[in-house]
Coordinates of C-alpha atoms and ligand atoms in Angstrom, one line a residue:
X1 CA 16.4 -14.1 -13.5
X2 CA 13.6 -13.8 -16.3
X3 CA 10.1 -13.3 -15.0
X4 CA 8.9 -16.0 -13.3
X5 CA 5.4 -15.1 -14.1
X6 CA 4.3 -17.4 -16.8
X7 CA 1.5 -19.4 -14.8
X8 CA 0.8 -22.9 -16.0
X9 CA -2.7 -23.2 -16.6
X10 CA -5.7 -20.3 -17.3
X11 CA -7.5 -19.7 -13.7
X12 CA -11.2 -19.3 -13.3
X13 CA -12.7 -17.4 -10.4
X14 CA -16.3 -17.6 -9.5
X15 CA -18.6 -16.1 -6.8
X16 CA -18.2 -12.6 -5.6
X17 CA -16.3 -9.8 -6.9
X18 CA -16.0 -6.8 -4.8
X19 CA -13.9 -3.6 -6.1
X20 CA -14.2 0.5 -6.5
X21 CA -16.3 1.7 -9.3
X22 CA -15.8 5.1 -7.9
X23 CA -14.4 6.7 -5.2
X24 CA -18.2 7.1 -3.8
X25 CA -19.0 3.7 -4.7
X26 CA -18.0 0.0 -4.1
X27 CA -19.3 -2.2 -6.9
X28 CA -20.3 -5.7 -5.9
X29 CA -20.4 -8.5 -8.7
X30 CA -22.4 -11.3 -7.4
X31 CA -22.9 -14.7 -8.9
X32 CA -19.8 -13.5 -11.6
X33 CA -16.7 -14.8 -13.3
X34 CA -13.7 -13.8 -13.9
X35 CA -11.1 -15.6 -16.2
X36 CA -7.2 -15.2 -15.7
X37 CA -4.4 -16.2 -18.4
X38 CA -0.9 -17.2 -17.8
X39 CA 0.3 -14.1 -18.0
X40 CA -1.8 -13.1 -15.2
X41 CA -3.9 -10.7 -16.6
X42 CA -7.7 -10.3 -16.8
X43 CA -9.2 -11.7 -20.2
X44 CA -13.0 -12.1 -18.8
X45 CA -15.1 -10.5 -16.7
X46 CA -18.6 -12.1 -16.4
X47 CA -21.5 -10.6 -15.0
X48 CA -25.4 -10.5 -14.8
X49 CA -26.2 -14.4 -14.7
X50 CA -28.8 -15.8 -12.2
X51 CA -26.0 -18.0 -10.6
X52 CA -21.8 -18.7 -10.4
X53 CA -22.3 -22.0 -12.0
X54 CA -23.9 -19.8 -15.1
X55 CA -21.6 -17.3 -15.0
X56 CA -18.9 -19.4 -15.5
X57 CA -20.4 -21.8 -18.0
X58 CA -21.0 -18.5 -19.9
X59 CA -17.6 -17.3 -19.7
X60 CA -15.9 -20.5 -19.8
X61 CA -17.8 -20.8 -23.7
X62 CA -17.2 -17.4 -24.6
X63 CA -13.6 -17.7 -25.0
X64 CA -13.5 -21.2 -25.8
X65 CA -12.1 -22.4 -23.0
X66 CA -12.6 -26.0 -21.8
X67 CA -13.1 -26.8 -17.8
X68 CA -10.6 -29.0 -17.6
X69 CA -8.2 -27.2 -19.4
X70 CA -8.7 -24.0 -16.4
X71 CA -7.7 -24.5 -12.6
X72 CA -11.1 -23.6 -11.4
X73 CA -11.6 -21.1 -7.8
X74 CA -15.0 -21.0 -6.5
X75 CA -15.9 -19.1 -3.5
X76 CA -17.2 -20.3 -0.1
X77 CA -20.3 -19.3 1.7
X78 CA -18.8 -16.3 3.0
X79 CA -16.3 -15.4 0.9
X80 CA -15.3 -12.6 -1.5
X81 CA -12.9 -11.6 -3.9
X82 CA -11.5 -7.6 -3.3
X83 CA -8.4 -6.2 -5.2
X84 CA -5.1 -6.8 -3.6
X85 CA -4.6 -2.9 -1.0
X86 CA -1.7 -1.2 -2.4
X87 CA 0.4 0.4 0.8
X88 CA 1.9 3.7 -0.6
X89 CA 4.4 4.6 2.0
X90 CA 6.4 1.5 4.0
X91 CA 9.5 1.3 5.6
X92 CA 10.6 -2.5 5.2
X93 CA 13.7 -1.8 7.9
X94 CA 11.8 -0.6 10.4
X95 CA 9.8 -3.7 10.5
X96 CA 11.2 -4.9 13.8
X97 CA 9.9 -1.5 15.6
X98 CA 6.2 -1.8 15.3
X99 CA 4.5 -0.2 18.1
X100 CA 7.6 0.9 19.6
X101 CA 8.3 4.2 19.6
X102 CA 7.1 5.5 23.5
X103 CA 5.9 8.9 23.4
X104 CA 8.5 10.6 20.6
X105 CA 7.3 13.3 17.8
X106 CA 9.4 12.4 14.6
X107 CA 12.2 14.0 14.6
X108 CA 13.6 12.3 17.9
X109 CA 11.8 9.2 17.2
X110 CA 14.0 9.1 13.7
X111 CA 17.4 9.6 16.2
X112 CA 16.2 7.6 18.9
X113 CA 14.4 4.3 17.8
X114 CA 14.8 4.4 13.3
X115 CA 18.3 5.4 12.6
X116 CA 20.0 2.8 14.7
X117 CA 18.0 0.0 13.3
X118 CA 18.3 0.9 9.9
X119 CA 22.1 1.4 10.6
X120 CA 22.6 -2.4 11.9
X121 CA 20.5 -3.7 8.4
X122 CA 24.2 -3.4 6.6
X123 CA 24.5 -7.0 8.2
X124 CA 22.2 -8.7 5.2
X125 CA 21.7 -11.5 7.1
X126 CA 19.6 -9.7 9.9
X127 CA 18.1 -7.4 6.7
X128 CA 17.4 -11.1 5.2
X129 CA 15.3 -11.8 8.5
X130 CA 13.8 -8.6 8.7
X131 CA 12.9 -8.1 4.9
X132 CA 11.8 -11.6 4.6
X133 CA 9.5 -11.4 7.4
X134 CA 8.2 -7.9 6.3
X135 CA 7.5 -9.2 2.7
X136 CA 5.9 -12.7 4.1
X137 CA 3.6 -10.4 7.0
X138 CA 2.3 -7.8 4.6
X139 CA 1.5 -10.3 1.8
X140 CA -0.4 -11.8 4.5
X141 CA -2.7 -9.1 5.2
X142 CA -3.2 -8.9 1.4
X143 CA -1.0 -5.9 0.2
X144 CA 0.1 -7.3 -3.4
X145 CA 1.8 -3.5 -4.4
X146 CA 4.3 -2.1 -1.6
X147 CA 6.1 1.5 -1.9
X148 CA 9.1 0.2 0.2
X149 CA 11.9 3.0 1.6
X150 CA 15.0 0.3 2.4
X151 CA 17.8 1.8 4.1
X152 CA 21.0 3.5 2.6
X153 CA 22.9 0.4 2.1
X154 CA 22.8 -0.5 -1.3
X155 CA 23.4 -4.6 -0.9
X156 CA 20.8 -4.4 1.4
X157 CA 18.3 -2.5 -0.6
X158 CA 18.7 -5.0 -3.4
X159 CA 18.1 -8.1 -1.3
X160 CA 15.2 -6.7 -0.8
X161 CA 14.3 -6.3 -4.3
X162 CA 15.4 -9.9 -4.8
X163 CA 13.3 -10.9 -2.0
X164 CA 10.3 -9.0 -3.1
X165 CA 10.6 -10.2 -6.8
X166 CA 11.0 -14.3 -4.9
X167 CA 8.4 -13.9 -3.0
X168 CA 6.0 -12.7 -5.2
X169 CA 5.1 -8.9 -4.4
X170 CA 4.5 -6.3 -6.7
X171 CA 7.5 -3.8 -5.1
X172 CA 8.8 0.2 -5.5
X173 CA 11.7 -0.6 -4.7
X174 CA 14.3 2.7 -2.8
X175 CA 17.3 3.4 -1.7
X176 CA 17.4 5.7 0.5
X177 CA 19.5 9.1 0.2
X178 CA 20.4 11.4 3.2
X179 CA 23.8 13.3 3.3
X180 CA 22.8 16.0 5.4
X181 CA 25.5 15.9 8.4
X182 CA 24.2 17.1 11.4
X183 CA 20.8 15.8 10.8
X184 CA 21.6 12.3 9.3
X185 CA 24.0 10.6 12.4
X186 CA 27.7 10.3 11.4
X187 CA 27.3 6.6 11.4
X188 CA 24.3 6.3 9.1
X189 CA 24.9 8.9 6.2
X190 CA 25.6 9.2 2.8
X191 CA 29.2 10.6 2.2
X192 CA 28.4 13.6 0.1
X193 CA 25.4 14.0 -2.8
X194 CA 27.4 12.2 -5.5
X195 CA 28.2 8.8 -3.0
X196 CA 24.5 9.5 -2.8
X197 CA 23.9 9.4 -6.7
X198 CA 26.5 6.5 -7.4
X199 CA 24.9 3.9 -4.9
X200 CA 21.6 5.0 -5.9
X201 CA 22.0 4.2 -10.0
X202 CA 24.1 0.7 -8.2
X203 CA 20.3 -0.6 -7.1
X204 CA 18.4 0.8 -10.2
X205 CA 21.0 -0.9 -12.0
X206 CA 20.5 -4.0 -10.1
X207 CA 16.6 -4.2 -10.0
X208 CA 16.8 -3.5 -13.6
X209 CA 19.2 -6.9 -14.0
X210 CA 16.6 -9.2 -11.9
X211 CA 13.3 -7.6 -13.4
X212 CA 14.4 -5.8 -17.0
X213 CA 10.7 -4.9 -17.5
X214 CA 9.6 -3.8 -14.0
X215 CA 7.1 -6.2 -14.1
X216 CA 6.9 -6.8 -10.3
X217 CA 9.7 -4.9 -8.7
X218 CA 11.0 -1.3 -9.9
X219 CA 13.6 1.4 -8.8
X220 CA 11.8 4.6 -7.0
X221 CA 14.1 7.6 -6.0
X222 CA 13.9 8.3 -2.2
X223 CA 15.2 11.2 -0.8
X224 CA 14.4 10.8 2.8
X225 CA 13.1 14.5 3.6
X226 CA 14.1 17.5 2.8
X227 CA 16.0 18.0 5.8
X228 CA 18.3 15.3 5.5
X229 CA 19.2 15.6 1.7
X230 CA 21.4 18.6 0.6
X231 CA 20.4 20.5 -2.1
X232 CA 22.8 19.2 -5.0
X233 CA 21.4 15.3 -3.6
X234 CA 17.9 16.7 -5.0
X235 CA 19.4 17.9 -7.9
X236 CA 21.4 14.9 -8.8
X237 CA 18.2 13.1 -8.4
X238 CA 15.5 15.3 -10.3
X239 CA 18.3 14.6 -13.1
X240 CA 17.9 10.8 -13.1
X241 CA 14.1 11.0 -12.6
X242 CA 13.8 13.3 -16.0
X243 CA 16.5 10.9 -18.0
X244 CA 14.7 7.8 -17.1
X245 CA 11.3 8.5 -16.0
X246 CA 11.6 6.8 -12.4
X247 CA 9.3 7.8 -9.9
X248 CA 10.1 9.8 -6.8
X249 CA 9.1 9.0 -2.9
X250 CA 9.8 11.5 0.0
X251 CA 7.9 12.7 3.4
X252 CA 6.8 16.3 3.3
X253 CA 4.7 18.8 6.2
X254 CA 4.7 15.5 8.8
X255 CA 4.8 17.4 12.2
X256 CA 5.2 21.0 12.7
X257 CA 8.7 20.4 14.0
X258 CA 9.4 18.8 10.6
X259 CA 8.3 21.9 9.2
X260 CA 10.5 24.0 10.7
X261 CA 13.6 22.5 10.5
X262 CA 12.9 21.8 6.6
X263 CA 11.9 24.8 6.1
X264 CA 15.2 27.0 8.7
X265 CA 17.6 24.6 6.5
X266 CA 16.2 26.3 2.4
X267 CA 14.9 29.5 3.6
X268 CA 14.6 30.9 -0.1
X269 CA 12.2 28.4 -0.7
X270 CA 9.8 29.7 1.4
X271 CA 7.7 26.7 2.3
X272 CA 8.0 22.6 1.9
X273 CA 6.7 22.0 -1.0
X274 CA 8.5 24.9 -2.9
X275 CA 11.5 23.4 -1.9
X276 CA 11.0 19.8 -3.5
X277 CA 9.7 21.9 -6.6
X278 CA 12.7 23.9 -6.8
X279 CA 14.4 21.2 -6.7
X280 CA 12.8 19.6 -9.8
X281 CA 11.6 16.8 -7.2
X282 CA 7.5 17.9 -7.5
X283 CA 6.4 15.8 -10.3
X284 CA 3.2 13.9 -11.4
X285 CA 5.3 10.7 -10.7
X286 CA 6.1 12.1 -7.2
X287 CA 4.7 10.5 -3.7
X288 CA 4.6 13.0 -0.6
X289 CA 4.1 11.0 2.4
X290 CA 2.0 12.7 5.2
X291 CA 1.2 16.1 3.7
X292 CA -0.1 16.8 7.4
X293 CA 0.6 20.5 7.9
X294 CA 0.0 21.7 3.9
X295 CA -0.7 25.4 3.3
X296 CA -3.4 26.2 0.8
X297 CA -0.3 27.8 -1.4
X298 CA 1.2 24.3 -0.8
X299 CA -2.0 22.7 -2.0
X300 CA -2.3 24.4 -5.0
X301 CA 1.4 23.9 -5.5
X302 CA 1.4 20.4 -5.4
X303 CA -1.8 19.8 -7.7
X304 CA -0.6 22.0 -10.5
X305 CA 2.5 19.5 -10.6
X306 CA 0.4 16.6 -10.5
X307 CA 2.3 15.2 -7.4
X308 CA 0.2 12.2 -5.2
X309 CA -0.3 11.7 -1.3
X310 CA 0.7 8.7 0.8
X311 CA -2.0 9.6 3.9
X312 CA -0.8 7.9 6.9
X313 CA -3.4 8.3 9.3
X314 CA -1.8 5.3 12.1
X315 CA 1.7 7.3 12.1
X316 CA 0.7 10.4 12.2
X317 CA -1.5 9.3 15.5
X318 CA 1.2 7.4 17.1
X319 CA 3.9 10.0 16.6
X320 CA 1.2 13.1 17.7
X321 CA 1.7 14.4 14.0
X322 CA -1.4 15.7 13.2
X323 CA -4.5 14.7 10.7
X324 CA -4.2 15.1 7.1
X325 CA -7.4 16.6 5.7
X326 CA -7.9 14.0 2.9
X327 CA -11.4 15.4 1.6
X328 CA -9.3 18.9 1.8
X329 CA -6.7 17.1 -0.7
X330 CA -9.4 15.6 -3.0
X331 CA -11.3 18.8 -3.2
X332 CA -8.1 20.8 -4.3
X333 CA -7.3 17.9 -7.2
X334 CA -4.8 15.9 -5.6
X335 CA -5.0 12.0 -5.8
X336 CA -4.2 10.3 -2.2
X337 CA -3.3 6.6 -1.2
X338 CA -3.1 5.0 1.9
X339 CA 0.5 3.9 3.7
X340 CA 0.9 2.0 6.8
X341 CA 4.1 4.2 7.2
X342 CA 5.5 1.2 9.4
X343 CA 7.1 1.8 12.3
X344 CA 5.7 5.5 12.6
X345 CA 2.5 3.4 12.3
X346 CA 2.5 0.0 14.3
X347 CA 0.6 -1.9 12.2
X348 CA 1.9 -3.8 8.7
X349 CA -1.8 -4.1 7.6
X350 CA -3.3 -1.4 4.9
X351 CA -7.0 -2.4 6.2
X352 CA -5.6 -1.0 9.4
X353 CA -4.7 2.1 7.4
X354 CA -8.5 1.9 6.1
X355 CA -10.2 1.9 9.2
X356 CA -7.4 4.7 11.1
X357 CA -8.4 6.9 7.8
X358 CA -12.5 6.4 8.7
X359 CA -11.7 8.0 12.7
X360 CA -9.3 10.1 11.5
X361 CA -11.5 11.6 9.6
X362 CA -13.9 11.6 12.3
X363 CA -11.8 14.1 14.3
X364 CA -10.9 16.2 10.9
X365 CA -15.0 16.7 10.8
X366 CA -15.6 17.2 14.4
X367 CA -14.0 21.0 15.3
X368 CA -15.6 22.4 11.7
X369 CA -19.4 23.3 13.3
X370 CA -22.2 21.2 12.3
X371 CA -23.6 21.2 8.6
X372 CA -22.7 20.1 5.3
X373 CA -19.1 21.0 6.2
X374 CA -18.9 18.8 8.9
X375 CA -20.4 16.0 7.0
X376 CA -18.1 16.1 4.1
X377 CA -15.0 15.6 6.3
X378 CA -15.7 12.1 7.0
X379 CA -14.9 9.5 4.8
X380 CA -17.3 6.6 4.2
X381 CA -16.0 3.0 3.9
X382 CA -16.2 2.8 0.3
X383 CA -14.0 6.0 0.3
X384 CA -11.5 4.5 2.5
X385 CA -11.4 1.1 1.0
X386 CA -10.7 3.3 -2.2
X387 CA -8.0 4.8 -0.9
X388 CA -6.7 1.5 -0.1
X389 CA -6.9 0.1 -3.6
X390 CA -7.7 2.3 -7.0
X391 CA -6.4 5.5 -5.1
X392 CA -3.3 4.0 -4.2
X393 CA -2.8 2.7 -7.6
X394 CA -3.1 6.3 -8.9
X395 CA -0.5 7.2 -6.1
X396 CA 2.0 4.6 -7.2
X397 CA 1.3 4.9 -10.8
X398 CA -0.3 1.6 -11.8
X399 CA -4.0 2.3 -12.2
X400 CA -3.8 0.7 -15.5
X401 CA -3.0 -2.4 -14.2
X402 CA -4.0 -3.2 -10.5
X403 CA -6.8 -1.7 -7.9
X404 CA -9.8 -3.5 -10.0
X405 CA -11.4 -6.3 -11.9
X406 CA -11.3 -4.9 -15.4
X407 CA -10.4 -6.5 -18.9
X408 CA -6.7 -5.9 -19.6
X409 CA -5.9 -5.6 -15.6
X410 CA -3.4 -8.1 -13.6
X411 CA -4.8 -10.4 -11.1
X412 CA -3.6 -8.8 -8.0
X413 CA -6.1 -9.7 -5.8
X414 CA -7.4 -10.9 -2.4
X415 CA -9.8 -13.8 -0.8
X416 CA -11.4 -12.7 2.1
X417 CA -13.1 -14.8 4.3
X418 CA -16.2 -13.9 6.8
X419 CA -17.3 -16.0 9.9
X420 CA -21.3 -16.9 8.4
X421 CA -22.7 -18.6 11.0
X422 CA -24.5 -21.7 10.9
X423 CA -28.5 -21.2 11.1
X424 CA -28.5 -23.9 14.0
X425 CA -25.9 -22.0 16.0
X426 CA -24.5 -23.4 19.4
X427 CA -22.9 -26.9 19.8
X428 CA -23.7 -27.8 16.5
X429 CA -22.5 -25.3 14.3
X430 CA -19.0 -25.4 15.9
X431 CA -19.0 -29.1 15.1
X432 CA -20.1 -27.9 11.2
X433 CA -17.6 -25.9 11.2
X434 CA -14.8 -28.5 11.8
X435 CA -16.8 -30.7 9.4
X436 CA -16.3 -28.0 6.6
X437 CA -12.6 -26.6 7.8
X438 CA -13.2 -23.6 6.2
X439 CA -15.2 -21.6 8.3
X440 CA -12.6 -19.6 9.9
X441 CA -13.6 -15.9 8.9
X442 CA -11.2 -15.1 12.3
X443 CA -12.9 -11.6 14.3
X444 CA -15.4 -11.0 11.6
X445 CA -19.2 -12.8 12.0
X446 CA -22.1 -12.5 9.7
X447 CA -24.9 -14.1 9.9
X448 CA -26.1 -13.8 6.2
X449 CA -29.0 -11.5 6.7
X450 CA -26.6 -8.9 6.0
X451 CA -26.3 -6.5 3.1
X452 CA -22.9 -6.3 1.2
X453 CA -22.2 -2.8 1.8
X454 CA -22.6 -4.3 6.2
X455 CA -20.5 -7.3 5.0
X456 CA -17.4 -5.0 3.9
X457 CA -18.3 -3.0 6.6
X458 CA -17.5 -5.4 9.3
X459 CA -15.2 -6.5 8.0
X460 CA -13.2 -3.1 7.2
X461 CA -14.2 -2.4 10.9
X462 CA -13.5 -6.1 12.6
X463 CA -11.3 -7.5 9.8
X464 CA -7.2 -8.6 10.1
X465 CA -5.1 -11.2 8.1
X466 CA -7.5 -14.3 9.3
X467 CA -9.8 -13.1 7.0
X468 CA -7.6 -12.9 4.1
X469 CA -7.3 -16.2 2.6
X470 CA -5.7 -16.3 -0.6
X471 CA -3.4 -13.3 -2.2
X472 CA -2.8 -13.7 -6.2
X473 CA -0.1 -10.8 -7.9
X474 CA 0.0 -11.2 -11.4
X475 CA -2.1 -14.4 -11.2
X476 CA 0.3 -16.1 -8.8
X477 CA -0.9 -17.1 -5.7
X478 CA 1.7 -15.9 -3.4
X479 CA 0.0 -16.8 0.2
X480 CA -2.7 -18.5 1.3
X481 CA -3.6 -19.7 4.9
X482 CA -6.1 -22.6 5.7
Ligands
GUN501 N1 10.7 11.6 8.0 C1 12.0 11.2 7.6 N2 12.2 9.9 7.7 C2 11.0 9.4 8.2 C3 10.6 8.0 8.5 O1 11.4 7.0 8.4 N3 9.3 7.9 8.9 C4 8.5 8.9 9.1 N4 7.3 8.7 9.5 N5 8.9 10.2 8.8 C5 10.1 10.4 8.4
FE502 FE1 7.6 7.3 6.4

């Protein structure tokens, strides 16, 4: 399967463009245009015209292209264009288990409600179900870049790369290793560290055979957690990661009981993250999930190696975790993303993630006493909705090419869609609004008085997958709802 990602005409969006400049600051491109080739990627970027039908004409004769020649995208009264979120930490399997998991901390939730349904994915066609629907539900709510875990069976895994790669979304695609008896159950284990190694190199060998470049889906090495990978598992994978470069995922410092047990089971290491860096696992291509209950040692630890952060504010809430200290990470150099973590988190949506990581914060900021310190723990929305885009980028190593609308980056990207209401309001707007059929901003109403930064503020507060209207990854449109 070659890529499938040669579009058929040049695309033309015009209207709105709202993306990180910096991690303080949302930049808002009104009245712009942005030109897409066939490959996808960003050619044109067009700003600073008194309106869209400017911009475009400007754009349109800059690079000699002719209208009729461009499939033309204009936004709505209401609408915006925002980069595609990038979800750092997911676990496809446990798609079925959202919001189910009672009143358990992780390590019984893991034996209780996540082992046994990752066990009974082996049978592909109930992983084709579930991975299907996962992929189709999350595109929905306008992740375009997913950091999947799959399970430890291999023909499974790889359906979900095919699926990922059919289906249009950019995918980290891992297998996952644990061959730690006693933790990992009998009937869901790998057989010993080299089992472990062999079916892991089966599904980079795969993904590499449906998608030679990476382009949309690539291998990641998974090693659950500490706890449930033996020491010459870690090894065997540090190996592969320095011979070909491939990124690593794993969870670290989740609960205190996580803790713990990792770090009873390599007491010469000392603490967590010593023992993924003793185990060559602590790299600048490495993504710690959680990173709840990090020592200051820890900290510096895992900045020095350059290793990234998957915060997970909805799972560490459901499953009583904890709350990572993201302004704590940032101010100690280490780049953080945001990860639904589904089904430790219940929801599939990374704006979900956004807004968990605003209150989260909130209670982060509210024991420190009142001052500057206090202030600084909460994160503002343009900080969150970074997170959910350019710092997850970082976090999964494609800030060059997604998480903005720059020149030379893909078109991974999202329509959003408020609720403006209708200056005459009442009876007759709702009968404009049939007229029209496309105001149907779902939870989120403006009113148009509103500033942009209180647009994407509603909408990061009010917002779900109704207001998400069109997804594009690598200039494809991969869903779109009416
Ligand atoms: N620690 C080890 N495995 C898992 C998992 O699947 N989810 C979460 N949240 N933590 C873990
Ligand atoms: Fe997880």
């Amino acid at each position: 399967m070659a890529s499938a990602w040669s579009l058929e005409r040049n695309q033309l969006l015009v209207g709105a463009f709202v993306h990180s400049k910096t991690r303080e600051e949302l930049e808002v491109l009104e009245d712009a245009a942005v030109a897409v080739d066939k490959g996808g990627k960003i050619v044109g970027v067009q700003t600073g015209c008194e309106t869209s039908a400017a911009a475009k004409q400007q754009l349109l004769g800059r690079l000699g292209w002719s209208e009729a020649d461009v499939d033309l995208i204009a936004c709505k009264p209401g609408q915006f264009f925002f980069p595609g979120f990038i979800d750092t930490h997911v676990h496809a399997p446990q798609y079925p288990n959202v919001g189910i998991f009672g009143k358990t901390t992780v390590l019984d939730w893991l034996q209780k409600y996540t082992f046994p349904l990752e066990a009974s994915l082996k049978d592909l066609a109930k992983a084709r179900r579930v991975y299907t629907a996962c992929v189709r539900r999350t595109l929905a709510h306008g992740t375009t870049t997913a950091a999947y875990f799959a399970t430890i069976d291999v023909a499974a895994t790889n359906l979900l790369a095919d699926l990922c790669l059919g289906l249009g979304q950019r995918a980290l695609i891992g297998r996952v290793c644990m061959d730690t008896p006693g933790i990992c159950p009998d009937y869901y284990r790998d057989e010993s560290a080299e089992e472990s190694l062999r079916a892991t190199l089966e599904t980079i060998a795969h993904v590499k055979r449906i998608d030679a470049d990476y382009e949309i889906v690539s291998p990641i090495l998974t090693p659950r957690f500490a706890p449930s990978c033996s020491g010459p598992s870690m090894l065997g994978l540090a190996d592969l990661h320095r011979r070909q470069g491939l990124p690593i995922q794993t969870h670290i410092s989740e609960h205190a009981d996580d803790v713990k047990l990792a770090t009873d089971l390599f007491p010469e290491s000392g603490s967590y993250a010593k023992i993924y860096d003793d185990h060559g696992l602590l790299t600048a291509k490495t993504i710690l999930a959680h990173a709840v209950h990090l020592t200051e040692g820890e900290a510096t630890l895992v900045a020095a190696r350059g290793a990234k952060v998957a915060h997970c504010p909805c799972s560490n809430a459901c499953l009583t975790s904890g709350e990572a200290r993201v302004r704590w990470l940032w101010d100690r150099g280490i780049d953080v993303g945001l990860g639904t973590d589904m089904s430790g988190g219940y929801s599939p949506s990374v704006l979900e993630a956004a807004r968990q990581a605003a209150l989260v914060s909130r209670y982060v900021a509210m024991p420190v006493p009142s001052g500057d310190a206090r202030e600084r723990c909460k994160l503002s929305v343009d900080e969150v909705l970074y997170l959910a885009t350019r710092g997850g980028a970082e976090v999964v190593g494609l800030a060059h090419k997604v998480g903005g609308f720059e020149v030379g980056m893909h078109w991974d990207a999202q329509l959003v869609e408020l609720n403006l209401v209708s200056q005459d309001g009442g009876e007759g707007a709702a009968d404009k609004e049939e007229e029209d059929g496309f105001r149907d901003g779902g939870n989120v109403d403006v009113f148009g008085w509103e500033t942009w930064e209180e647009r994407v503020t509603k909408w990061l507060y009010n917002g779900d997958d109704r207001n998400t209207k069109k997804v594009w990854v690598k200039g494809r449109l991969v869903h779109s709802r009416p």
